[in-house]
Amino acid sequence: KILVTSKYALDCRKYNDTYASVVWENCTLRQWLNNDFLEGAFEPWEREMIPTVTVSADRNPTYRTYSGRATEDQVFLLSIAEAYRHFPLDSMRLCIPTEYAIIKGAWISDNGYCYWWLRSPGNTQADAAGVLTTRGGVHESGNDVDNNENAVRPAMWIDLDP
């Protein structure tokens, strides 16, 4: 298996449709990624290569915010810990949104980068962590879960021997 993350931010969506205390396990973005996005972005034979995996529910490392339970997903967002591990330098976390994401409302900085969601909670469960636009730092305190200007950068495991 290999972990892949989209090179670009593919869409602009709220972490959760309403402002509320919510964790990855119950947020509307998770449901969208594993249903509408998965079905619309991949052919049936491609979906067979995307296994369902256990996605950890790591607490926010700074604020220790409760993050719910582990989930079983095919498509997910990176956690704070995974963002640091897989993109060790801030510059590696910078992400350009697609034209589609921009049309959907993704906010872009003067240098063309966007803020993208992580699955970890922010300083409260009504906030979700993300990656900052201008320098690629992880925004551990997060943004309101119903923020409609943050982009989505899906991640998934690919089974090389389906």
Short mmCIF file of N, CA, C and O in Angstrom, two decimals, residues 4-126:
data_model
loop_
_atom_site.label_atom_id
_atom_site.label_comp_id
_atom_site.label_asym_id
_atom_site.label_seq_id
_atom_site.Cartn_x
_atom_site.Cartn_y
_atom_site.Cartn_z
N VAL A 4 -1.40 8.30 -0.49
CA VAL A 4 -1.37 9.40 -1.44
C VAL A 4 -2.25 10.53 -0.93
O VAL A 4 -3.27 10.31 -0.28
N THR A 5 -1.80 11.74 -1.20
CA THR A 5 -2.55 12.95 -0.90
C THR A 5 -2.60 13.76 -2.18
O THR A 5 -1.61 13.83 -2.91
N SER A 6 -3.72 14.35 -2.46
CA SER A 6 -3.82 15.13 -3.69
C SER A 6 -2.77 16.23 -3.70
O SER A 6 -2.47 16.84 -2.67
N LYS A 7 -2.21 16.48 -4.87
CA LYS A 7 -1.21 17.54 -5.02
C LYS A 7 -1.86 18.90 -4.85
O LYS A 7 -1.26 19.82 -4.29
N TYR A 8 -3.06 19.04 -5.35
CA TYR A 8 -3.80 20.29 -5.30
C TYR A 8 -4.98 20.17 -4.34
O TYR A 8 -5.46 19.07 -4.07
N ALA A 9 -5.48 21.28 -3.87
CA ALA A 9 -6.74 21.30 -3.13
C ALA A 9 -7.84 21.17 -4.18
O ALA A 9 -7.92 21.98 -5.10
N LEU A 10 -8.65 20.13 -4.07
CA LEU A 10 -9.58 19.78 -5.14
C LEU A 10 -10.94 20.44 -5.05
O LEU A 10 -11.64 20.56 -6.04
N ASP A 11 -11.32 20.85 -3.86
CA ASP A 11 -12.64 21.42 -3.66
C ASP A 11 -12.58 22.39 -2.49
O ASP A 11 -11.57 22.47 -1.80
N CYS A 12 -13.64 23.10 -2.30
CA CYS A 12 -13.78 24.01 -1.15
C CYS A 12 -15.08 23.62 -0.47
O CYS A 12 -16.15 23.71 -1.08
N ARG A 13 -14.96 23.14 0.77
CA ARG A 13 -16.14 22.67 1.49
C ARG A 13 -15.99 22.98 2.97
O ARG A 13 -14.88 23.07 3.48
N LYS A 14 -17.11 23.07 3.64
CA LYS A 14 -17.10 23.21 5.10
C LYS A 14 -16.69 21.87 5.72
O LYS A 14 -17.00 20.81 5.17
N TYR A 15 -16.03 21.93 6.86
CA TYR A 15 -15.73 20.72 7.62
C TYR A 15 -17.03 20.10 8.12
O TYR A 15 -17.19 18.89 8.15
N ASN A 16 -17.94 20.96 8.50
CA ASN A 16 -19.27 20.54 8.93
C ASN A 16 -20.28 21.56 8.44
O ASN A 16 -20.00 22.76 8.45
N ASP A 17 -21.44 21.11 8.02
CA ASP A 17 -22.43 22.02 7.44
C ASP A 17 -22.93 23.08 8.41
O ASP A 17 -23.35 24.15 7.99
N THR A 18 -22.91 22.78 9.70
CA THR A 18 -23.36 23.75 10.70
C THR A 18 -22.27 23.98 11.73
O THR A 18 -21.41 23.12 11.95
N TYR A 19 -22.32 25.13 12.37
CA TYR A 19 -21.38 25.43 13.44
C TYR A 19 -21.82 24.65 14.67
O TYR A 19 -22.91 24.88 15.20
N ALA A 20 -20.99 23.71 15.10
CA ALA A 20 -21.33 22.86 16.24
C ALA A 20 -20.05 22.18 16.73
O ALA A 20 -19.04 22.15 16.02
N SER A 21 -20.11 21.63 17.91
CA SER A 21 -19.02 20.78 18.38
C SER A 21 -19.12 19.46 17.62
O SER A 21 -20.14 18.76 17.71
N VAL A 22 -18.10 19.15 16.86
CA VAL A 22 -18.14 17.95 16.02
C VAL A 22 -16.72 17.41 15.88
O VAL A 22 -15.75 18.16 15.96
N VAL A 23 -16.61 16.12 15.72
CA VAL A 23 -15.31 15.48 15.49
C VAL A 23 -15.34 14.82 14.12
O VAL A 23 -16.39 14.69 13.49
N TRP A 24 -14.17 14.41 13.65
CA TRP A 24 -14.05 13.80 12.33
C TRP A 24 -15.09 12.69 12.13
O TRP A 24 -15.72 12.60 11.08
N GLU A 25 -15.28 11.89 13.11
CA GLU A 25 -16.20 10.76 13.04
C GLU A 25 -17.60 11.17 12.58
O GLU A 25 -18.27 10.43 11.87
N ASN A 26 -18.05 12.37 12.97
CA ASN A 26 -19.42 12.80 12.70
C ASN A 26 -19.55 13.98 11.74
O ASN A 26 -20.65 14.43 11.48
N CYS A 27 -18.45 14.49 11.22
CA CYS A 27 -18.54 15.71 10.40
C CYS A 27 -19.07 15.40 9.00
O CYS A 27 -18.92 14.29 8.48
N THR A 28 -19.69 16.39 8.40
CA THR A 28 -20.27 16.19 7.07
C THR A 28 -19.20 16.07 5.98
O THR A 28 -19.46 15.44 4.96
N LEU A 29 -18.02 16.62 6.19
CA LEU A 29 -16.96 16.49 5.19
C LEU A 29 -16.52 15.04 5.05
O LEU A 29 -16.28 14.55 3.95
N ARG A 30 -16.43 14.32 6.15
CA ARG A 30 -16.08 12.89 6.10
C ARG A 30 -17.12 12.11 5.28
O ARG A 30 -16.79 11.27 4.45
N GLN A 31 -18.39 12.39 5.54
CA GLN A 31 -19.46 11.70 4.81
C GLN A 31 -19.36 12.01 3.31
O GLN A 31 -19.50 11.11 2.48
N TRP A 32 -19.12 13.26 2.96
CA TRP A 32 -19.01 13.65 1.55
C TRP A 32 -17.82 12.95 0.89
O TRP A 32 -17.95 12.43 -0.22
N LEU A 33 -16.66 12.95 1.56
CA LEU A 33 -15.47 12.33 0.98
C LEU A 33 -15.68 10.84 0.68
O LEU A 33 -15.24 10.34 -0.36
N ASN A 34 -16.34 10.13 1.59
CA ASN A 34 -16.49 8.68 1.45
C ASN A 34 -17.73 8.26 0.69
O ASN A 34 -17.96 7.06 0.52
N ASN A 35 -18.49 9.21 0.21
CA ASN A 35 -19.68 8.90 -0.58
C ASN A 35 -19.61 9.65 -1.92
O ASN A 35 -19.15 9.10 -2.90
N ASP A 36 -20.05 10.89 -1.93
CA ASP A 36 -20.14 11.65 -3.19
C ASP A 36 -18.78 11.79 -3.89
O ASP A 36 -18.68 11.55 -5.09
N PHE A 37 -17.76 12.18 -3.14
CA PHE A 37 -16.44 12.35 -3.76
C PHE A 37 -15.90 11.03 -4.28
O PHE A 37 -15.47 10.93 -5.43
N LEU A 38 -15.93 10.01 -3.47
CA LEU A 38 -15.40 8.70 -3.85
C LEU A 38 -16.12 8.16 -5.09
O LEU A 38 -15.47 7.69 -6.03
N GLU A 39 -17.43 8.26 -5.10
CA GLU A 39 -18.21 7.76 -6.23
C GLU A 39 -18.02 8.61 -7.49
O GLU A 39 -17.97 8.08 -8.59
N GLY A 40 -17.89 9.93 -7.32
CA GLY A 40 -17.78 10.80 -8.47
C GLY A 40 -16.39 10.93 -9.05
O GLY A 40 -16.22 11.19 -10.24
N ALA A 41 -15.36 10.73 -8.24
CA ALA A 41 -13.99 10.94 -8.70
C ALA A 41 -13.31 9.69 -9.25
O ALA A 41 -12.32 9.81 -9.97
N PHE A 42 -13.84 8.53 -8.92
CA PHE A 42 -13.15 7.29 -9.30
C PHE A 42 -14.08 6.31 -9.98
O PHE A 42 -15.24 6.17 -9.61
N GLU A 43 -13.54 5.62 -10.96
CA GLU A 43 -14.25 4.53 -11.63
C GLU A 43 -14.34 3.34 -10.68
O GLU A 43 -13.53 3.22 -9.75
N PRO A 44 -15.28 2.42 -10.91
CA PRO A 44 -15.40 1.25 -10.03
C PRO A 44 -14.08 0.48 -9.86
O PRO A 44 -13.74 0.08 -8.74
N TRP A 45 -13.34 0.28 -10.93
CA TRP A 45 -12.08 -0.47 -10.83
C TRP A 45 -11.04 0.30 -10.01
O TRP A 45 -10.21 -0.30 -9.33
N GLU A 46 -11.10 1.63 -10.04
CA GLU A 46 -10.19 2.44 -9.23
C GLU A 46 -10.57 2.36 -7.75
O GLU A 46 -9.70 2.27 -6.88
N ARG A 47 -11.87 2.38 -7.47
CA ARG A 47 -12.34 2.29 -6.09
C ARG A 47 -11.92 0.97 -5.44
O ARG A 47 -11.68 0.92 -4.24
N GLU A 48 -11.79 -0.08 -6.24
CA GLU A 48 -11.34 -1.37 -5.72
C GLU A 48 -9.91 -1.30 -5.20
O GLU A 48 -9.52 -2.10 -4.37
N MET A 49 -9.14 -0.33 -5.68
CA MET A 49 -7.74 -0.18 -5.25
C MET A 49 -7.61 0.69 -4.00
O MET A 49 -6.52 0.86 -3.47
N ILE A 50 -8.73 1.25 -3.53
CA ILE A 50 -8.72 2.13 -2.36
C ILE A 50 -9.34 1.36 -1.19
O ILE A 50 -10.56 1.29 -1.06
N PRO A 51 -8.50 0.77 -0.35
CA PRO A 51 -9.04 -0.04 0.75
C PRO A 51 -9.66 0.82 1.84
O PRO A 51 -9.32 2.00 2.01
N THR A 52 -10.56 0.23 2.58
CA THR A 52 -11.07 0.84 3.80
C THR A 52 -10.02 0.61 4.88
O THR A 52 -9.58 -0.52 5.08
N VAL A 53 -9.61 1.67 5.53
CA VAL A 53 -8.56 1.58 6.55
C VAL A 53 -9.04 2.22 7.85
O VAL A 53 -9.97 3.02 7.86
N THR A 54 -8.39 1.85 8.93
CA THR A 54 -8.67 2.49 10.21
C THR A 54 -7.94 3.83 10.25
O THR A 54 -6.74 3.89 10.06
N VAL A 55 -8.71 4.88 10.46
CA VAL A 55 -8.18 6.24 10.52
C VAL A 55 -8.18 6.65 12.00
O VAL A 55 -9.23 6.68 12.64
N SER A 56 -7.00 6.94 12.51
CA SER A 56 -6.86 7.26 13.93
C SER A 56 -7.56 8.57 14.31
O SER A 56 -7.75 9.44 13.47
N ALA A 57 -7.90 8.64 15.56
CA ALA A 57 -8.54 9.85 16.10
C ALA A 57 -7.58 10.46 17.12
O ALA A 57 -7.78 10.36 18.32
N ASP A 58 -6.52 11.07 16.62
CA ASP A 58 -5.49 11.65 17.49
C ASP A 58 -5.97 12.97 18.08
O ASP A 58 -6.50 13.82 17.36
N ARG A 59 -5.74 13.14 19.37
CA ARG A 59 -6.06 14.42 20.01
C ARG A 59 -5.16 15.51 19.43
O ARG A 59 -4.06 15.25 18.95
N ASN A 60 -5.65 16.72 19.48
CA ASN A 60 -4.84 17.86 19.09
C ASN A 60 -3.62 17.90 20.02
O ASN A 60 -3.79 17.91 21.24
N PRO A 61 -2.39 17.91 19.48
CA PRO A 61 -1.21 17.81 20.34
C PRO A 61 -0.98 19.01 21.25
O PRO A 61 -0.37 18.87 22.31
N THR A 62 -1.45 20.17 20.88
CA THR A 62 -1.27 21.37 21.70
C THR A 62 -2.40 21.57 22.69
O THR A 62 -2.18 21.81 23.88
N TYR A 63 -3.64 21.46 22.22
CA TYR A 63 -4.80 21.76 23.05
C TYR A 63 -5.41 20.51 23.70
O TYR A 63 -6.28 20.63 24.55
N ARG A 64 -4.99 19.32 23.26
CA ARG A 64 -5.46 18.04 23.80
C ARG A 64 -6.97 17.87 23.61
O ARG A 64 -7.64 17.17 24.36
N THR A 65 -7.52 18.52 22.60
CA THR A 65 -8.95 18.47 22.32
C THR A 65 -9.37 17.05 21.97
O THR A 65 -8.73 16.40 21.13
N TYR A 66 -10.42 16.59 22.59
CA TYR A 66 -10.95 15.25 22.32
C TYR A 66 -11.32 15.15 20.85
O TYR A 66 -11.96 16.04 20.28
N SER A 67 -10.96 14.04 20.22
CA SER A 67 -11.13 13.90 18.77
C SER A 67 -12.06 12.77 18.36
O SER A 67 -12.08 12.39 17.20
N GLY A 68 -12.81 12.22 19.29
CA GLY A 68 -13.73 11.15 18.93
C GLY A 68 -13.04 9.80 18.85
O GLY A 68 -11.98 9.58 19.44
N ARG A 69 -13.64 8.89 18.08
CA ARG A 69 -13.12 7.54 17.93
C ARG A 69 -12.51 7.35 16.55
O ARG A 69 -12.83 8.09 15.61
N ALA A 70 -11.68 6.33 16.42
CA ALA A 70 -11.12 5.97 15.12
C ALA A 70 -12.27 5.62 14.18
O ALA A 70 -13.33 5.15 14.62
N THR A 71 -12.06 5.83 12.91
CA THR A 71 -13.09 5.55 11.91
C THR A 71 -12.56 4.57 10.88
O THR A 71 -11.35 4.31 10.80
N GLU A 72 -13.45 4.04 10.08
CA GLU A 72 -13.11 3.18 8.95
C GLU A 72 -13.47 3.95 7.69
O GLU A 72 -14.65 4.18 7.42
N ASP A 73 -12.46 4.37 6.94
CA ASP A 73 -12.68 5.22 5.77
C ASP A 73 -11.83 4.77 4.59
O ASP A 73 -10.76 4.18 4.77
N GLN A 74 -12.29 5.12 3.42
CA GLN A 74 -11.46 4.96 2.22
C GLN A 74 -10.74 6.27 1.93
O GLN A 74 -9.60 6.26 1.51
N VAL A 75 -11.43 7.38 2.12
CA VAL A 75 -10.86 8.70 1.86
C VAL A 75 -10.94 9.49 3.16
O VAL A 75 -11.93 9.41 3.88
N PHE A 76 -9.91 10.25 3.45
CA PHE A 76 -9.85 10.98 4.71
C PHE A 76 -8.98 12.22 4.54
O PHE A 76 -8.43 12.46 3.47
N LEU A 77 -8.89 13.00 5.59
CA LEU A 77 -7.96 14.13 5.64
C LEU A 77 -6.80 13.73 6.53
O LEU A 77 -6.95 12.89 7.43
N LEU A 78 -5.66 14.32 6.34
CA LEU A 78 -4.54 14.07 7.22
C LEU A 78 -4.81 14.67 8.60
O LEU A 78 -5.54 15.66 8.72
N SER A 79 -4.22 14.08 9.62
CA SER A 79 -4.27 14.64 10.97
C SER A 79 -3.12 15.65 11.12
O SER A 79 -2.25 15.74 10.24
N ILE A 80 -3.09 16.35 12.24
CA ILE A 80 -1.98 17.25 12.51
C ILE A 80 -0.67 16.46 12.50
O ILE A 80 0.30 16.85 11.84
N ALA A 81 -0.64 15.34 13.22
CA ALA A 81 0.59 14.53 13.29
C ALA A 81 1.03 14.05 11.92
O ALA A 81 2.22 14.06 11.58
N GLU A 82 0.08 13.62 11.09
CA GLU A 82 0.41 13.14 9.74
C GLU A 82 0.91 14.28 8.86
O GLU A 82 1.81 14.08 8.03
N ALA A 83 0.33 15.46 9.00
CA ALA A 83 0.80 16.61 8.21
C ALA A 83 2.26 16.91 8.53
O ALA A 83 3.07 17.16 7.63
N TYR A 84 2.61 16.87 9.81
CA TYR A 84 4.01 17.08 10.20
C TYR A 84 4.91 15.95 9.71
O TYR A 84 6.03 16.18 9.25
N ARG A 85 4.42 14.71 9.81
CA ARG A 85 5.24 13.55 9.43
C ARG A 85 5.47 13.47 7.92
O ARG A 85 6.58 13.25 7.46
N HIS A 86 4.42 13.64 7.14
CA HIS A 86 4.53 13.46 5.70
C HIS A 86 4.99 14.71 4.95
O HIS A 86 5.46 14.62 3.81
N PHE A 87 4.84 15.87 5.60
CA PHE A 87 5.30 17.13 5.03
C PHE A 87 6.12 17.84 6.11
O PHE A 87 5.63 18.78 6.75
N PRO A 88 7.35 17.40 6.35
CA PRO A 88 8.12 17.90 7.50
C PRO A 88 8.49 19.38 7.45
O PRO A 88 8.74 19.98 8.48
N LEU A 89 8.52 19.97 6.28
CA LEU A 89 8.83 21.39 6.15
C LEU A 89 7.57 22.17 5.82
O LEU A 89 6.72 21.72 5.05
N ASP A 90 7.46 23.38 6.39
CA ASP A 90 6.30 24.22 6.09
C ASP A 90 6.10 24.39 4.60
O ASP A 90 4.98 24.30 4.09
N SER A 91 7.17 24.60 3.87
CA SER A 91 7.07 24.84 2.43
C SER A 91 6.48 23.63 1.69
O SER A 91 5.86 23.79 0.65
N MET A 92 6.62 22.44 2.25
CA MET A 92 6.08 21.23 1.64
C MET A 92 4.56 21.15 1.80
O MET A 92 3.90 20.41 1.08
N ARG A 93 4.02 21.89 2.76
CA ARG A 93 2.58 21.87 3.02
C ARG A 93 1.80 22.90 2.21
O ARG A 93 0.57 22.90 2.22
N LEU A 94 2.51 23.82 1.56
CA LEU A 94 1.82 24.82 0.75
C LEU A 94 1.06 24.11 -0.36
O LEU A 94 1.55 23.17 -0.96
N CYS A 95 -0.15 24.60 -0.63
CA CYS A 95 -1.00 23.92 -1.61
C CYS A 95 -1.73 24.94 -2.48
O CYS A 95 -2.28 25.92 -1.98
N ILE A 96 -1.74 24.66 -3.75
CA ILE A 96 -2.45 25.48 -4.73
C ILE A 96 -3.83 24.86 -4.97
O ILE A 96 -3.93 23.65 -5.17
N PRO A 97 -4.88 25.66 -4.96
CA PRO A 97 -6.21 25.11 -5.23
C PRO A 97 -6.45 24.97 -6.73
O PRO A 97 -5.89 25.71 -7.54
N THR A 98 -7.30 24.03 -7.10
CA THR A 98 -7.73 23.90 -8.48
C THR A 98 -8.66 25.07 -8.82
O THR A 98 -9.19 25.74 -7.93
N GLU A 99 -8.88 25.29 -10.09
CA GLU A 99 -9.84 26.32 -10.52
C GLU A 99 -11.22 26.02 -9.94
O GLU A 99 -11.94 26.93 -9.55
N TYR A 100 -11.56 24.73 -9.89
CA TYR A 100 -12.86 24.34 -9.32
C TYR A 100 -12.96 24.77 -7.86
O TYR A 100 -13.99 25.32 -7.43
N ALA A 101 -11.91 24.54 -7.08
CA ALA A 101 -11.92 24.93 -5.67
C ALA A 101 -12.06 26.44 -5.53
O ALA A 101 -12.76 26.93 -4.64
N ILE A 102 -11.41 27.18 -6.41
CA ILE A 102 -11.51 28.64 -6.38
C ILE A 102 -12.94 29.08 -6.70
O ILE A 102 -13.51 29.94 -6.01
N ILE A 103 -13.53 28.48 -7.71
CA ILE A 103 -14.91 28.79 -8.08
C ILE A 103 -15.86 28.49 -6.92
O ILE A 103 -16.81 29.22 -6.67
N LYS A 104 -15.57 27.42 -6.17
CA LYS A 104 -16.41 27.03 -5.03
C LYS A 104 -16.16 27.93 -3.82
O LYS A 104 -16.83 27.78 -2.81
N GLY A 105 -15.17 28.84 -3.88
CA GLY A 105 -14.98 29.81 -2.82
C GLY A 105 -13.71 29.69 -2.01
O GLY A 105 -13.57 30.37 -0.99
N ALA A 106 -12.78 28.85 -2.42
CA ALA A 106 -11.52 28.71 -1.67
C ALA A 106 -10.81 30.05 -1.64
O ALA A 106 -10.59 30.68 -2.68
N TRP A 107 -10.45 30.48 -0.45
CA TRP A 107 -9.70 31.72 -0.29
C TRP A 107 -8.26 31.45 -0.67
O TRP A 107 -7.67 30.45 -0.25
N ILE A 108 -7.68 32.32 -1.47
CA ILE A 108 -6.28 32.17 -1.84
C ILE A 108 -5.50 33.41 -1.43
O ILE A 108 -6.02 34.52 -1.48
N SER A 109 -4.27 33.18 -1.03
CA SER A 109 -3.39 34.27 -0.62
C SER A 109 -2.80 34.95 -1.85
O SER A 109 -2.95 34.47 -2.98
N ASP A 110 -2.09 36.03 -1.63
CA ASP A 110 -1.44 36.74 -2.73
C ASP A 110 -0.44 35.85 -3.47
O ASP A 110 -0.18 36.05 -4.65
N ASN A 111 0.11 34.86 -2.77
CA ASN A 111 1.07 33.97 -3.43
C ASN A 111 0.39 32.75 -4.06
O ASN A 111 1.07 31.84 -4.55
N GLY A 112 -0.95 32.70 -4.07
CA GLY A 112 -1.68 31.67 -4.79
C GLY A 112 -1.97 30.40 -4.01
O GLY A 112 -2.51 29.44 -4.57
N TYR A 113 -1.65 30.36 -2.72
CA TYR A 113 -1.88 29.16 -1.92
C TYR A 113 -3.18 29.27 -1.14
O TYR A 113 -3.69 30.35 -0.90
N CYS A 114 -3.71 28.12 -0.73
CA CYS A 114 -4.97 28.09 0.01
C CYS A 114 -4.79 27.43 1.37
O CYS A 114 -3.84 26.69 1.60
N TYR A 115 -5.74 27.69 2.25
CA TYR A 115 -5.83 27.04 3.54
C TYR A 115 -6.52 25.70 3.28
O TYR A 115 -7.51 25.64 2.57
N TRP A 116 -6.01 24.61 3.84
CA TRP A 116 -6.67 23.31 3.67
C TRP A 116 -6.87 22.62 5.01
O TRP A 116 -6.08 22.73 5.91
N TRP A 117 -8.00 21.94 5.10
CA TRP A 117 -8.43 21.28 6.33
C TRP A 117 -7.56 20.09 6.70
O TRP A 117 -7.10 19.35 5.83
N LEU A 118 -7.42 19.87 7.99
CA LEU A 118 -6.92 18.62 8.55
C LEU A 118 -8.07 18.01 9.35
O LEU A 118 -9.02 18.71 9.70
N ARG A 119 -8.03 16.72 9.64
CA ARG A 119 -9.15 16.10 10.35
C ARG A 119 -9.11 16.33 11.86
O ARG A 119 -10.11 16.11 12.55
N SER A 120 -7.99 16.76 12.40
CA SER A 120 -7.85 16.97 13.84
C SER A 120 -8.68 18.16 14.30
O SER A 120 -8.82 19.15 13.58
N PRO A 121 -9.20 18.07 15.53
CA PRO A 121 -9.91 19.23 16.06
C PRO A 121 -8.94 20.37 16.35
O PRO A 121 -7.74 20.15 16.51
N GLY A 122 -9.49 21.57 16.41
CA GLY A 122 -8.69 22.73 16.79
C GLY A 122 -8.64 22.87 18.30
O GLY A 122 -8.64 21.87 19.01
N ASN A 123 -8.66 24.10 18.78
CA ASN A 123 -8.61 24.29 20.23
C ASN A 123 -9.93 23.93 20.91
O ASN A 123 -9.98 23.77 22.11
N THR A 124 -10.99 23.80 20.13
CA THR A 124 -12.27 23.27 20.60
C THR A 124 -12.80 22.34 19.52
O THR A 124 -12.28 22.33 18.39
N GLN A 125 -13.86 21.62 19.81
CA GLN A 125 -14.46 20.76 18.79
C GLN A 125 -15.27 21.55 17.77
O GLN A 125 -15.68 20.99 16.75
N ALA A 126 -15.49 22.81 18.01
CA ALA A 126 -16.17 23.65 17.03
C ALA A 126 -15.18 24.26 16.04
O ALA A 126 -15.56 25.06 15.18
#
